[in-house]
Coordinates of C-alpha atoms in Angstrom, one line a residue:
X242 CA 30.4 -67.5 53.7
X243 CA 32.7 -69.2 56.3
X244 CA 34.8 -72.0 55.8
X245 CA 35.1 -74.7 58.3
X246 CA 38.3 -74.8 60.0
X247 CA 40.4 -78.1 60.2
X248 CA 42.5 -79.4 62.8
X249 CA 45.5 -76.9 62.8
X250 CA 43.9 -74.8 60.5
X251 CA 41.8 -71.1 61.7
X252 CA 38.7 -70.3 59.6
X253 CA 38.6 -67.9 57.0
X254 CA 36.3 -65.4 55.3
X255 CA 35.5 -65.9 51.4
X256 CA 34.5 -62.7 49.8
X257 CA 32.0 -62.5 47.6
X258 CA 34.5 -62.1 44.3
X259 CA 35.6 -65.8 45.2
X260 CA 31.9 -67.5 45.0
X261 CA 30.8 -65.6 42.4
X262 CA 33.8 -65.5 40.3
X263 CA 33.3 -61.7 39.6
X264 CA 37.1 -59.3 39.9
X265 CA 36.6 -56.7 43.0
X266 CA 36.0 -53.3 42.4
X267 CA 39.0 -51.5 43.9
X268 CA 38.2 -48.1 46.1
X269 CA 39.6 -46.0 43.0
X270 CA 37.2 -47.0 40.6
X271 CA 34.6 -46.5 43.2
X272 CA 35.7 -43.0 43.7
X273 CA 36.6 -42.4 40.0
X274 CA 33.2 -43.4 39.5
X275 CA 31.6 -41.0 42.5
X276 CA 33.9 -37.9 40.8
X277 CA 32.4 -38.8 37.6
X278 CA 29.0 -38.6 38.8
X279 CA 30.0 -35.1 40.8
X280 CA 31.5 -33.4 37.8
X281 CA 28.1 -34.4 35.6
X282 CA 26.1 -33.5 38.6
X283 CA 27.6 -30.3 39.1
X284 CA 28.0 -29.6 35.4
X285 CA 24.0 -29.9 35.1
X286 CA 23.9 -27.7 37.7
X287 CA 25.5 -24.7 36.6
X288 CA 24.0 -25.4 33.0
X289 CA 20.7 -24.9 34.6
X290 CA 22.0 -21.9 35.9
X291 CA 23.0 -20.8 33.0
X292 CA 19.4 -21.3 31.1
X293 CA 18.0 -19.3 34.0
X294 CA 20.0 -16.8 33.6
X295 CA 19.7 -16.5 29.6
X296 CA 16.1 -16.9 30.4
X297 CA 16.2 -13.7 32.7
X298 CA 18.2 -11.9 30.5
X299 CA 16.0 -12.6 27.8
X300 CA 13.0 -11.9 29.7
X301 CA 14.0 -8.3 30.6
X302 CA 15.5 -7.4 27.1
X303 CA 11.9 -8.2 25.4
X304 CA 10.4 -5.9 28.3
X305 CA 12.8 -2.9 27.6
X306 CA 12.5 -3.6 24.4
X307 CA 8.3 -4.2 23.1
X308 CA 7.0 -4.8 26.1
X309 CA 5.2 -7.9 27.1
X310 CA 4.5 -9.4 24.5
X311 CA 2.5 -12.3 23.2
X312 CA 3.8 -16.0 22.3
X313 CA 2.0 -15.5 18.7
X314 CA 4.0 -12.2 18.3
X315 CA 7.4 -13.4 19.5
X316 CA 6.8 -16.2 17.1
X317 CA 5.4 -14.6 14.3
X318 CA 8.0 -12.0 14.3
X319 CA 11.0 -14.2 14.2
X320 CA 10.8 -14.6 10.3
X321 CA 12.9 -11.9 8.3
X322 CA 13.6 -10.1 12.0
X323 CA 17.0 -9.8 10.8
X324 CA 16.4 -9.2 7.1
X325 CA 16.2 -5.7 5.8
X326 CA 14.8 -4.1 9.5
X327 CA 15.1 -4.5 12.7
X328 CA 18.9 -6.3 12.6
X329 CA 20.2 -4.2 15.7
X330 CA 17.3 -5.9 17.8
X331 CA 18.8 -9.5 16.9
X332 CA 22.3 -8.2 17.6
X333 CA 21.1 -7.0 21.0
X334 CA 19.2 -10.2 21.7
X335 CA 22.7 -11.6 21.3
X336 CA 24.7 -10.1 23.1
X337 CA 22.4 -8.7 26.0
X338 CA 20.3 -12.4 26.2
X339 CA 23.6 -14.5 25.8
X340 CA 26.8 -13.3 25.4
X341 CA 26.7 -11.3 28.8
X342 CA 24.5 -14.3 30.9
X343 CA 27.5 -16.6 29.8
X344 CA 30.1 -14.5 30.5
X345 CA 28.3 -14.0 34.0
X346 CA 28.0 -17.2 35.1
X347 CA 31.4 -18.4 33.9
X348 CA 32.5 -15.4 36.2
X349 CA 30.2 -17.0 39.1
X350 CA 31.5 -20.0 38.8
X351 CA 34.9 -19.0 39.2
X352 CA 34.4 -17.1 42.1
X353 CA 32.6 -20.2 43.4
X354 CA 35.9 -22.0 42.9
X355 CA 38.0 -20.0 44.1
X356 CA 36.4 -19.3 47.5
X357 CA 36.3 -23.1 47.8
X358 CA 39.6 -23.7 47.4
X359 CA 40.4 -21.5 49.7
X360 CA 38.5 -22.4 52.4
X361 CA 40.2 -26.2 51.4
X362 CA 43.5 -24.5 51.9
X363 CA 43.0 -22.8 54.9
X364 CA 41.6 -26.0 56.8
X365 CA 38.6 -23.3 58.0
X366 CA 35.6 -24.7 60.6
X367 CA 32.8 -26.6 59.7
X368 CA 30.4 -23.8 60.1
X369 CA 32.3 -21.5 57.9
X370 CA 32.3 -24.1 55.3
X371 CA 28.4 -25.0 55.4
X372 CA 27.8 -21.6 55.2
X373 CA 30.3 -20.9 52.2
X374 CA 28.3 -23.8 50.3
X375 CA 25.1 -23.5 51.3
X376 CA 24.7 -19.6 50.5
X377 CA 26.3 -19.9 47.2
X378 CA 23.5 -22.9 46.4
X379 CA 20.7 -20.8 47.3
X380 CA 21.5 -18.0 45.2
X381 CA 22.5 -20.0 42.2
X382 CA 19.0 -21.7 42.5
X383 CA 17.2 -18.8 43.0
X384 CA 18.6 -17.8 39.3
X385 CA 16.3 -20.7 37.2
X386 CA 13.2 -19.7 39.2
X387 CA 14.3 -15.9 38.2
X388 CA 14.4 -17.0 34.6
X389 CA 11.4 -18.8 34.7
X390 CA 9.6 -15.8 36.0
X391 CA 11.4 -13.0 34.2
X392 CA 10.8 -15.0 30.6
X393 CA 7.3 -16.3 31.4
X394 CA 6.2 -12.8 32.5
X395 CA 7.5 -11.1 29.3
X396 CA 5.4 -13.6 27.4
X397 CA 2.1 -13.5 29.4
X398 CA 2.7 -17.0 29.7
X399 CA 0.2 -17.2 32.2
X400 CA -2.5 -15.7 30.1
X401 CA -1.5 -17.8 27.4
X402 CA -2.3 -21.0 29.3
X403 CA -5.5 -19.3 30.3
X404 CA -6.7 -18.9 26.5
X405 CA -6.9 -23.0 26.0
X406 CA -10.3 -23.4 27.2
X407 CA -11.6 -25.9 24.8
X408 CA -14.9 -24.6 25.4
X409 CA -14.0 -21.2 23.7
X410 CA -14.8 -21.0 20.0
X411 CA -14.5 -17.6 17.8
X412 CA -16.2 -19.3 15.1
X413 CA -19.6 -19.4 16.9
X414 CA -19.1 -15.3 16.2
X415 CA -17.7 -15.5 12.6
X416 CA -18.9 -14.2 9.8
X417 CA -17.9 -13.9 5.9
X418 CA -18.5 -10.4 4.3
X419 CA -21.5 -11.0 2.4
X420 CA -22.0 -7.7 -0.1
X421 CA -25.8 -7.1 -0.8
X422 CA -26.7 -5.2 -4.2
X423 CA -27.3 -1.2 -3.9
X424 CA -29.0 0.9 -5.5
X425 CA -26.7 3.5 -4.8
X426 CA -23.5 5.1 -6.5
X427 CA -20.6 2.9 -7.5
X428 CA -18.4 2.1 -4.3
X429 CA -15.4 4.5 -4.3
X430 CA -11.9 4.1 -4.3
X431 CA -10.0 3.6 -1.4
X432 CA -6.3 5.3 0.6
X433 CA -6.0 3.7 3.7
X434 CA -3.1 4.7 5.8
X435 CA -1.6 3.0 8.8
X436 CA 0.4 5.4 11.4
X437 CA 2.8 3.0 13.2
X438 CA 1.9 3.0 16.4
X439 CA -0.2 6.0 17.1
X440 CA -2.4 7.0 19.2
X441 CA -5.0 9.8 20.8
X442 CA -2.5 10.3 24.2
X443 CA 0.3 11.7 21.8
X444 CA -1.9 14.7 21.2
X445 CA -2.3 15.9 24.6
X446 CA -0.1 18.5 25.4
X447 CA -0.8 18.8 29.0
X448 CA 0.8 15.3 29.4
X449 CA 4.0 16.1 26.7
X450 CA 5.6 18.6 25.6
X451 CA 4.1 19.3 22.5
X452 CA 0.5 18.3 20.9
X453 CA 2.7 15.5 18.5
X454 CA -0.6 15.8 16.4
X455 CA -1.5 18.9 15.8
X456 CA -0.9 19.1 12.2
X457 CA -2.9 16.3 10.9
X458 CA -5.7 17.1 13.6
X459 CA -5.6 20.2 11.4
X460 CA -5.7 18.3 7.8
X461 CA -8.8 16.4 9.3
X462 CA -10.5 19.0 11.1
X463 CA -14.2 18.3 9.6
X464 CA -13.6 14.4 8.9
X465 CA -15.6 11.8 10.8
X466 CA -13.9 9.6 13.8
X467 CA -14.4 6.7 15.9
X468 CA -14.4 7.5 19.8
X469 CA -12.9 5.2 20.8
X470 CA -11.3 2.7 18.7
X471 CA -10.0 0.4 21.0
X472 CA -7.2 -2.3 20.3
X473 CA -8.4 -5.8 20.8
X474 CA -6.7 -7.6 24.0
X475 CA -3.8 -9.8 22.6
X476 CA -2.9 -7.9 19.9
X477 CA -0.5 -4.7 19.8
X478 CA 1.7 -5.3 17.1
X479 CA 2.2 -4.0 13.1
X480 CA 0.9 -7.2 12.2
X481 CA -1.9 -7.7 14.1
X482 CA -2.7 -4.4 13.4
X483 CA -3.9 -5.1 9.8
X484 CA -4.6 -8.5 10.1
X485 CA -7.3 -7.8 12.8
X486 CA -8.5 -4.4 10.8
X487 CA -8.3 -6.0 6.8
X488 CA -9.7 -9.1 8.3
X489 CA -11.5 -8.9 11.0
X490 CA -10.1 -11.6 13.5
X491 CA -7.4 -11.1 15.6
X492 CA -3.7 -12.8 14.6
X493 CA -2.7 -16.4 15.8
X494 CA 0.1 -18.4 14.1
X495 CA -1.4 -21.6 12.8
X496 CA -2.1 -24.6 15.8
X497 CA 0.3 -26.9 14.0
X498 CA 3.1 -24.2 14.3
X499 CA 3.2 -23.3 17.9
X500 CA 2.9 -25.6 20.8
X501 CA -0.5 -26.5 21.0
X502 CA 0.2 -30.4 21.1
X503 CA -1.5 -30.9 17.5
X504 CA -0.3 -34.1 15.7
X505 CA 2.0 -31.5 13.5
X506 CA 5.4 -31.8 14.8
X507 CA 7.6 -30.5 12.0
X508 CA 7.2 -26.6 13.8
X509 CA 9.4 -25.5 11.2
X510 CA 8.3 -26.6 8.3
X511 CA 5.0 -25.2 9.4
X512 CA 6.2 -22.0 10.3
X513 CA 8.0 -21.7 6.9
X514 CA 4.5 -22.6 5.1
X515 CA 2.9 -20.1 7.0
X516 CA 5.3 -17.2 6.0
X517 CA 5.8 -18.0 3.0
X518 CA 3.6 -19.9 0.6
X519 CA -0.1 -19.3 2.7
X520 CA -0.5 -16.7 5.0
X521 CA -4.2 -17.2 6.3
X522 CA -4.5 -18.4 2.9
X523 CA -8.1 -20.0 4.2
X524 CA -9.2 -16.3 5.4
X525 CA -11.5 -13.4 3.5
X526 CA -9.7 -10.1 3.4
X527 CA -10.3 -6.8 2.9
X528 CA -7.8 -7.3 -0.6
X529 CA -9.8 -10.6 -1.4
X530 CA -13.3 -8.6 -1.0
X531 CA -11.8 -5.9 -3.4
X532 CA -10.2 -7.5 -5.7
X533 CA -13.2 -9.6 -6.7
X534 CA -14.8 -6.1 -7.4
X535 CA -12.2 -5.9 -10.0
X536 CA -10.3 -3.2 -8.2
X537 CA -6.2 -2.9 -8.1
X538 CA -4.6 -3.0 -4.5
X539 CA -1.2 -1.5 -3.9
X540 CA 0.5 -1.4 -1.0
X541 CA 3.5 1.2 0.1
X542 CA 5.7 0.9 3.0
X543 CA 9.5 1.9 3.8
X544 CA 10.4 -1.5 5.6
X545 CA 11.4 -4.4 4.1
X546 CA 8.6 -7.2 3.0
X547 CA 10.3 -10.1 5.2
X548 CA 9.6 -8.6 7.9
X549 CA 7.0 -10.4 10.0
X550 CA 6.1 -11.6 6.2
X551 CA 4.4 -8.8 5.7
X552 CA 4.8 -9.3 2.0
X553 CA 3.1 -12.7 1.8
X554 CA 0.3 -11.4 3.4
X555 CA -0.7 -8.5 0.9
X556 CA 0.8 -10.2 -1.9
X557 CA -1.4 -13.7 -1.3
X558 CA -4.5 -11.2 0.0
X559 CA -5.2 -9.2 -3.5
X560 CA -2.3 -6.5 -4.2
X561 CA -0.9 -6.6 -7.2
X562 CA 1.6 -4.3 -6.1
X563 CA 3.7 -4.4 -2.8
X564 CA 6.6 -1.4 -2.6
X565 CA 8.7 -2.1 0.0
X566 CA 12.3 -0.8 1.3
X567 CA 14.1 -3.0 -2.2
X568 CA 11.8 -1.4 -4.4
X569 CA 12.9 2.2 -2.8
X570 CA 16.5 1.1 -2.6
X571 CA 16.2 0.4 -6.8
X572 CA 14.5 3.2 -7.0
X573 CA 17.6 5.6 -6.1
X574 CA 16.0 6.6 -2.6
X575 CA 18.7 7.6 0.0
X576 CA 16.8 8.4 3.6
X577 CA 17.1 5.4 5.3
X578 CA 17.0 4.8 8.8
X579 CA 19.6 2.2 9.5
X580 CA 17.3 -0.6 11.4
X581 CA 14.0 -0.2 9.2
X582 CA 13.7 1.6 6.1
X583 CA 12.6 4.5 4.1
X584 CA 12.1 7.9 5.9
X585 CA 7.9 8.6 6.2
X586 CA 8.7 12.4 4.5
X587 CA 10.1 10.6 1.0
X588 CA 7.4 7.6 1.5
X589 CA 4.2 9.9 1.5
X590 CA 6.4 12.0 -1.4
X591 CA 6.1 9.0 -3.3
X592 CA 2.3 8.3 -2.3
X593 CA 1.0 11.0 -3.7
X594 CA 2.8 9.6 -7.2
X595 CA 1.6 6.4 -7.3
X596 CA -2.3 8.2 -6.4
X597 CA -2.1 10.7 -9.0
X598 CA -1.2 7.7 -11.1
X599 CA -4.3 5.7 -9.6
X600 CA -6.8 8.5 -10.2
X601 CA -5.3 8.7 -13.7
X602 CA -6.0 5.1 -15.1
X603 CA -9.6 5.7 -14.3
X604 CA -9.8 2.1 -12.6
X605 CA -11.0 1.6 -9.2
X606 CA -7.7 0.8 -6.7
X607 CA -7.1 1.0 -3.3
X608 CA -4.0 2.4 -2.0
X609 CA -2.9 1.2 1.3
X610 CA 0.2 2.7 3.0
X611 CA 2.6 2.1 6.3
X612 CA 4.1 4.5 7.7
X613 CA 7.6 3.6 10.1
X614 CA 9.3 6.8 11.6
X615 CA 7.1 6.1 15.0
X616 CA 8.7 2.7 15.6
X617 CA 11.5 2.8 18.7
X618 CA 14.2 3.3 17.9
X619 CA 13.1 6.2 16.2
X620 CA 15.1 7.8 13.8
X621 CA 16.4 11.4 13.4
X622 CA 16.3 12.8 9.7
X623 CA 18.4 15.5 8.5
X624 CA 15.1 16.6 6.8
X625 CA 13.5 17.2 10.3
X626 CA 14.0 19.5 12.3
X627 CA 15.1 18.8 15.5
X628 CA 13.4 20.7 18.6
X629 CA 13.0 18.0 21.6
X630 CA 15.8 16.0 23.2
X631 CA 13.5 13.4 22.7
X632 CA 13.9 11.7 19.4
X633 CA 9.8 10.1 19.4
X634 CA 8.7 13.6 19.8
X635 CA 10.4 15.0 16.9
X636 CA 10.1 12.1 14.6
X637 CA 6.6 11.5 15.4
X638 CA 6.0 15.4 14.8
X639 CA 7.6 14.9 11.6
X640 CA 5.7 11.8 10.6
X641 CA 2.2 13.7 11.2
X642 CA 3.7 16.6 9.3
X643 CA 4.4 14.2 6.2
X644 CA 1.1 12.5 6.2
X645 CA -0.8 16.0 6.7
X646 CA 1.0 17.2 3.5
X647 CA -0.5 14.4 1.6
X648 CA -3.9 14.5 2.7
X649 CA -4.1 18.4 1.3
X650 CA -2.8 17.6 -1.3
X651 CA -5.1 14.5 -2.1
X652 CA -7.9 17.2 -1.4
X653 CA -6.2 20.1 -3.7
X654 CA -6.5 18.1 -6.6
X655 CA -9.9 16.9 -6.3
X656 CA -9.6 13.2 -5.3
X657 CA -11.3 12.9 -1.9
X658 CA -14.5 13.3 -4.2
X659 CA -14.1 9.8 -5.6
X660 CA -12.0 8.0 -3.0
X661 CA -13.0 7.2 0.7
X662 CA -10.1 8.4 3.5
X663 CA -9.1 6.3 6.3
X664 CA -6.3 7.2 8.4
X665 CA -5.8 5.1 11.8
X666 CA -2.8 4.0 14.0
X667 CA -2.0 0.0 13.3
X668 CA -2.5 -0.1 17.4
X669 CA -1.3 1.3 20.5
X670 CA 2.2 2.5 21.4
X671 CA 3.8 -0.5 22.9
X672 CA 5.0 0.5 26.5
X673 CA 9.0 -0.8 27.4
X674 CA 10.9 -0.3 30.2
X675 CA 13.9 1.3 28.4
X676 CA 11.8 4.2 26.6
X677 CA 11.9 7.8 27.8
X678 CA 8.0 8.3 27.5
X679 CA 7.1 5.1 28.6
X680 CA 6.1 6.5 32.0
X681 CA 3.6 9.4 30.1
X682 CA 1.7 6.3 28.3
X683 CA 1.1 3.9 31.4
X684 CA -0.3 6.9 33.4
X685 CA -2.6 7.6 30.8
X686 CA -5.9 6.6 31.1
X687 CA -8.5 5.4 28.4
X688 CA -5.9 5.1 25.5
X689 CA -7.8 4.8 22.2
X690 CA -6.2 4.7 18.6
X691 CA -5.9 7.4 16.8
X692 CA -8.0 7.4 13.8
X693 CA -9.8 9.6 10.9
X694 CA -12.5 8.9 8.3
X695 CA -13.7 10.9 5.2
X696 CA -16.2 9.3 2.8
X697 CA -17.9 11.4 -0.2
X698 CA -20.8 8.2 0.1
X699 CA -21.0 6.7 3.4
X700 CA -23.4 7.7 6.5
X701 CA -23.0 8.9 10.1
X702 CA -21.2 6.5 12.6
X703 CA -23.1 5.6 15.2
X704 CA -21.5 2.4 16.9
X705 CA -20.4 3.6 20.4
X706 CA -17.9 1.3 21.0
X707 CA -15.7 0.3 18.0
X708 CA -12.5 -2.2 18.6
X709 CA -10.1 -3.4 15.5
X710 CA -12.0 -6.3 14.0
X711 CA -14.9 -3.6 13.5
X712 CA -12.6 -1.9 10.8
X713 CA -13.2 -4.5 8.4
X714 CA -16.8 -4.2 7.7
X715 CA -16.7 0.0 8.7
X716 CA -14.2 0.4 5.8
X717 CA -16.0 -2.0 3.4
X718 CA -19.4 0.5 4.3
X719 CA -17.5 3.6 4.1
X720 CA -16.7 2.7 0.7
X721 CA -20.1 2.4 -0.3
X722 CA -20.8 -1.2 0.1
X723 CA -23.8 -2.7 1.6
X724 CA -23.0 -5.7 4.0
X725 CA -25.7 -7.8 5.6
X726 CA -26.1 -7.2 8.9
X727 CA -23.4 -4.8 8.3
X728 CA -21.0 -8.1 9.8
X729 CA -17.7 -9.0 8.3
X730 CA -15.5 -11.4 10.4
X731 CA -15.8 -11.0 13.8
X732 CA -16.8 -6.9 13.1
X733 CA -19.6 -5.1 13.0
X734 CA -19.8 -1.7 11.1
X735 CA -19.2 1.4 12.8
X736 CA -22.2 2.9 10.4
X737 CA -24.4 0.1 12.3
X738 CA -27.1 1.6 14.8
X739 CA -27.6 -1.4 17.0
X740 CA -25.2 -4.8 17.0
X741 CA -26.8 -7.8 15.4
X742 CA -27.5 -11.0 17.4
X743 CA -24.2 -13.4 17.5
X744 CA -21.3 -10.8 17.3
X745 CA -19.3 -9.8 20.0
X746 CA -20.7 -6.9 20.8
X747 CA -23.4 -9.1 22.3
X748 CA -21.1 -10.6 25.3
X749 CA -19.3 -9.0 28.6
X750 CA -16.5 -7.1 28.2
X751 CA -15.1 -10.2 30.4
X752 CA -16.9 -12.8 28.2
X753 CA -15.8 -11.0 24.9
X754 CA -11.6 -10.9 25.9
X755 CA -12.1 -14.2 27.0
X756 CA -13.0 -15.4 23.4
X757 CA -10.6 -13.1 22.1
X758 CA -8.1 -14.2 23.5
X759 CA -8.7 -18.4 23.2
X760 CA -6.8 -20.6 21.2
X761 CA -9.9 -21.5 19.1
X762 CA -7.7 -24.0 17.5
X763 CA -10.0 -25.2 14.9
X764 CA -11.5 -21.7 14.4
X765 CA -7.6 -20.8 13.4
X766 CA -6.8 -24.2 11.6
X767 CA -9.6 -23.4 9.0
X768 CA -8.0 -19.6 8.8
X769 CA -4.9 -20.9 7.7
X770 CA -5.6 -23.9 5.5
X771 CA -4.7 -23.8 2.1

């Protein structure tokens, strides 16, 4: 306001401070306040730059790594990932996903600095100023939207926002394995054998170097097959594998343990329930079915049981006995690979132990056994001989050779009379960008899973088309159980000559990976509930 001047007296301005009784703010606090806000402005900045580029680094190390992958198997697979196998793949993640982006973008910014300050120093135009700000900004945001993409990509993402149609349900398809009496002989024992990650393309010689197959193709010349067994879209991983094939759904984590906005919000406590107290506890396995027909399960594998909780799921799903990589370790074995476990030669070795020991107790069992040598990074043995520069080739030759080896002998001494066969891969090889055959899978058309049958009681397959939940029930029926409507989960027997109304088989190949591939939230709730 203005005061009134007086006779004598000019008029004066009163500043705010003196009416309202408030001190001044003084230019340096205002500009000790504006440098605050720049430093925290620019501070968020470059930590959003930093994200991005963890993000992008992240992003491409899963890629050259597994492959793109799903959210449910990144998530899954984090428990025991670096306990007893796989540890060099966290150590990587490390220092590939975060070590190096920081050390990057500390290096950026640096650079950043420095040009500025010189540019200060050397009192340079305008122009050459805007342009020494202006293309550093658009690069540096151009890194979150990389990470974004690079991250989101490697985690289909995209398809996973596409799978929450609410309308989807996989229960309207599912079905509990319902055994019908027969009239027929007992059911037989069972050897099931999972080949990590193989498949038909690794015996074509015309594409590699060698038919990688030969020798078991050999061992199974005059046993039954399915062309083709297809892997079910989503899955692709050890996991999923046997959950999909012993089960006959495909593998989710529970709804309450990912991000599915459930009223759950303790995500660990829910992943660490589901890993380690009740893995699909609410779920009818191929172990449940059996052991309720009094059989004993057993399960042999060379990696260790934390990882991707294998353990809790054979060990909550009827085996009485799980031998993993401790077991082999007590057991005095020595051929270890270094990032998973024991060697697939002194694994089968012991296999046909423990089913001469089986076939001697005079009990029916089923033996189930995982094989590892396959898995990138594969591993070189001194008890293989080495004959590509390619370490897959020779280790998956090897592998074949093993499991060949024990199939004669399981028919030398008389025990595929009693016991039903079924050898398969647990799913496809996983393409990456950072394997030397990736190239030879992703031209390959029509990949199918390899996979081998021989029953002394079951029929002829005649399903044309057979994916990984069809397992369930095909194995139950090659054992010599009678299912209705030859169903069991989401499967329908191979051994079935049409599809029954309600099962996938009924729907679009569009439709069907649709429904595969939702959320189903309920549907998987009930799976997992105690």
């Amino acid at each position: 306001m203005v005061k009134r001047a007086t006779p004598g007296t000019p008029a004066t301005e009163t500043s705010p401070s003196e009416t309202t009784g408030e001190a001044p703010i003084s230019a340096a606090q205002d500009s000790r306040s504006r440098r605050i806000a720049m430093t925290l402005g620019k501070t968020l900045v470059w930590l959003l730059i930093l994200a991005g580029a963890i993000a992008f680094a992240l992003g491409r190390w899963v890629v050259r790594t597994f492959g793109h992958i799903t959210l449910d198997q990144a998530i899954m697979n984090l428990d025991g990932a670096g306990e007893g196998g796989g540890k060099e793949f966290v150590y990587e993640a490390i220092l590939e996903a975060l070590v190096v982006p920081i050390i990057l973008v500390i290096s950026l910014w640096l650079i950043v600095r420095v040009i500025r300050n010189s540019l200060r120093k050397h009192d340079s135009s305008s122009t050459v100023r805007r342009v020494a700000y202006v293309l550093p900004a658009l690069v540096l945001a151009a890194v979150p939207l990389a990470g974004a993409w690079s991250l989101g990509s490697a985690l289909q993402v995209r398809q996973y926002i596409a799978s929450r149609d609410p309308s989807l349900d996989l229960a309207d398809h599912y079905v509990l394995p319902q055994l019908q009496e027969s009239n027929d002989d007992s059911p037989t024992n069972l050897v099931l054998i999972y080949l990590e990650s193989i498949e038909n393309t690794f015996g074509d010689d015309e594409v590699f170097e060698i038919n990688m197959l030969e020798s078991i193709q050999e061992a199974t010349a005059d046993w039954d097959y399915i062309d083709p067994l297809e892997q079910y879209p989503g899955g692709g991983w050890t996991m999923s594998g046997i959950v999909s094939t012993q089960c006959g759904i495909p593998l989710r984590m529970p709804p309450s343990a990912g991000i599915e906005g459930t009223e759950t919000l303790d995500h660990s406590s829910e992943l660490n329930r589901m890993t380690t107290s009740s893995y699909l506890a609410g779920t009818t396995c191929l172990g449940d079915v059996l052991q309720e027909q009094g059989y004993k399960n057993v399960f042999m594998g060379g990696a260790d049981a934390s990882f991707a909780s294998k353990g809790q799921y054979f060990t909550q799903h009827g085996y009485s006995e799980f031998l993993d990589r401790k077991y082999w370790e007590q057991q005095g074995e020595t051929e270890f690979t270094e990032s998973w476990g024991l060697s697939d030669s002194r694994l089968l070795e012991n296999a046909k132990a423990e089913l001469a020991k089986l076939e001697s107790e005079g009990e029916p069992f089923s033996l189930t056994v995982l094989t590892l040598d396959t898995h990138e990074p594969a591993p070189r043995f001194a008890s293989c001989e080495q004959r590509s520069e390619y370490p897959l080739v020779d280790a998956t030759r090897c592998s074949m050779d093993a499991v060949a080896d024990f199939l004669s002998f399981a028919s030398r001494q008389g025990y595929l009379e009693d016991t039903t066969f079924v050898v398969m891969g647990d799913h496809l090889k996983f393409i990456t960008t950072g394997e030397s055959l990736g190239a030879d899978f992703t031209d390959y058309e029509n990949r199918s899973i390899f996979n081998r049958i021989e029953s002394p009681v079951a029929g002829e397959i005649r399903l044309k088309t057979v994916d990984q939940f069809d397992m369930f029930p095909t194995i139950l029926e090659a054992m010599g159980f009678a299912l209705t409507d030859g169903r069991a989960g989401l499967g329908v027997s191979a051994y079935n000559a049409s599809t029954p109304p309600g099962s996938l088989h009924q729907l679009s190949s569009e439709e069907r990976e649709a429904l595969i591939r939702s959320r189903s939230s309920d549907f998987f709730a009930s799976m997992w509930a105690e």
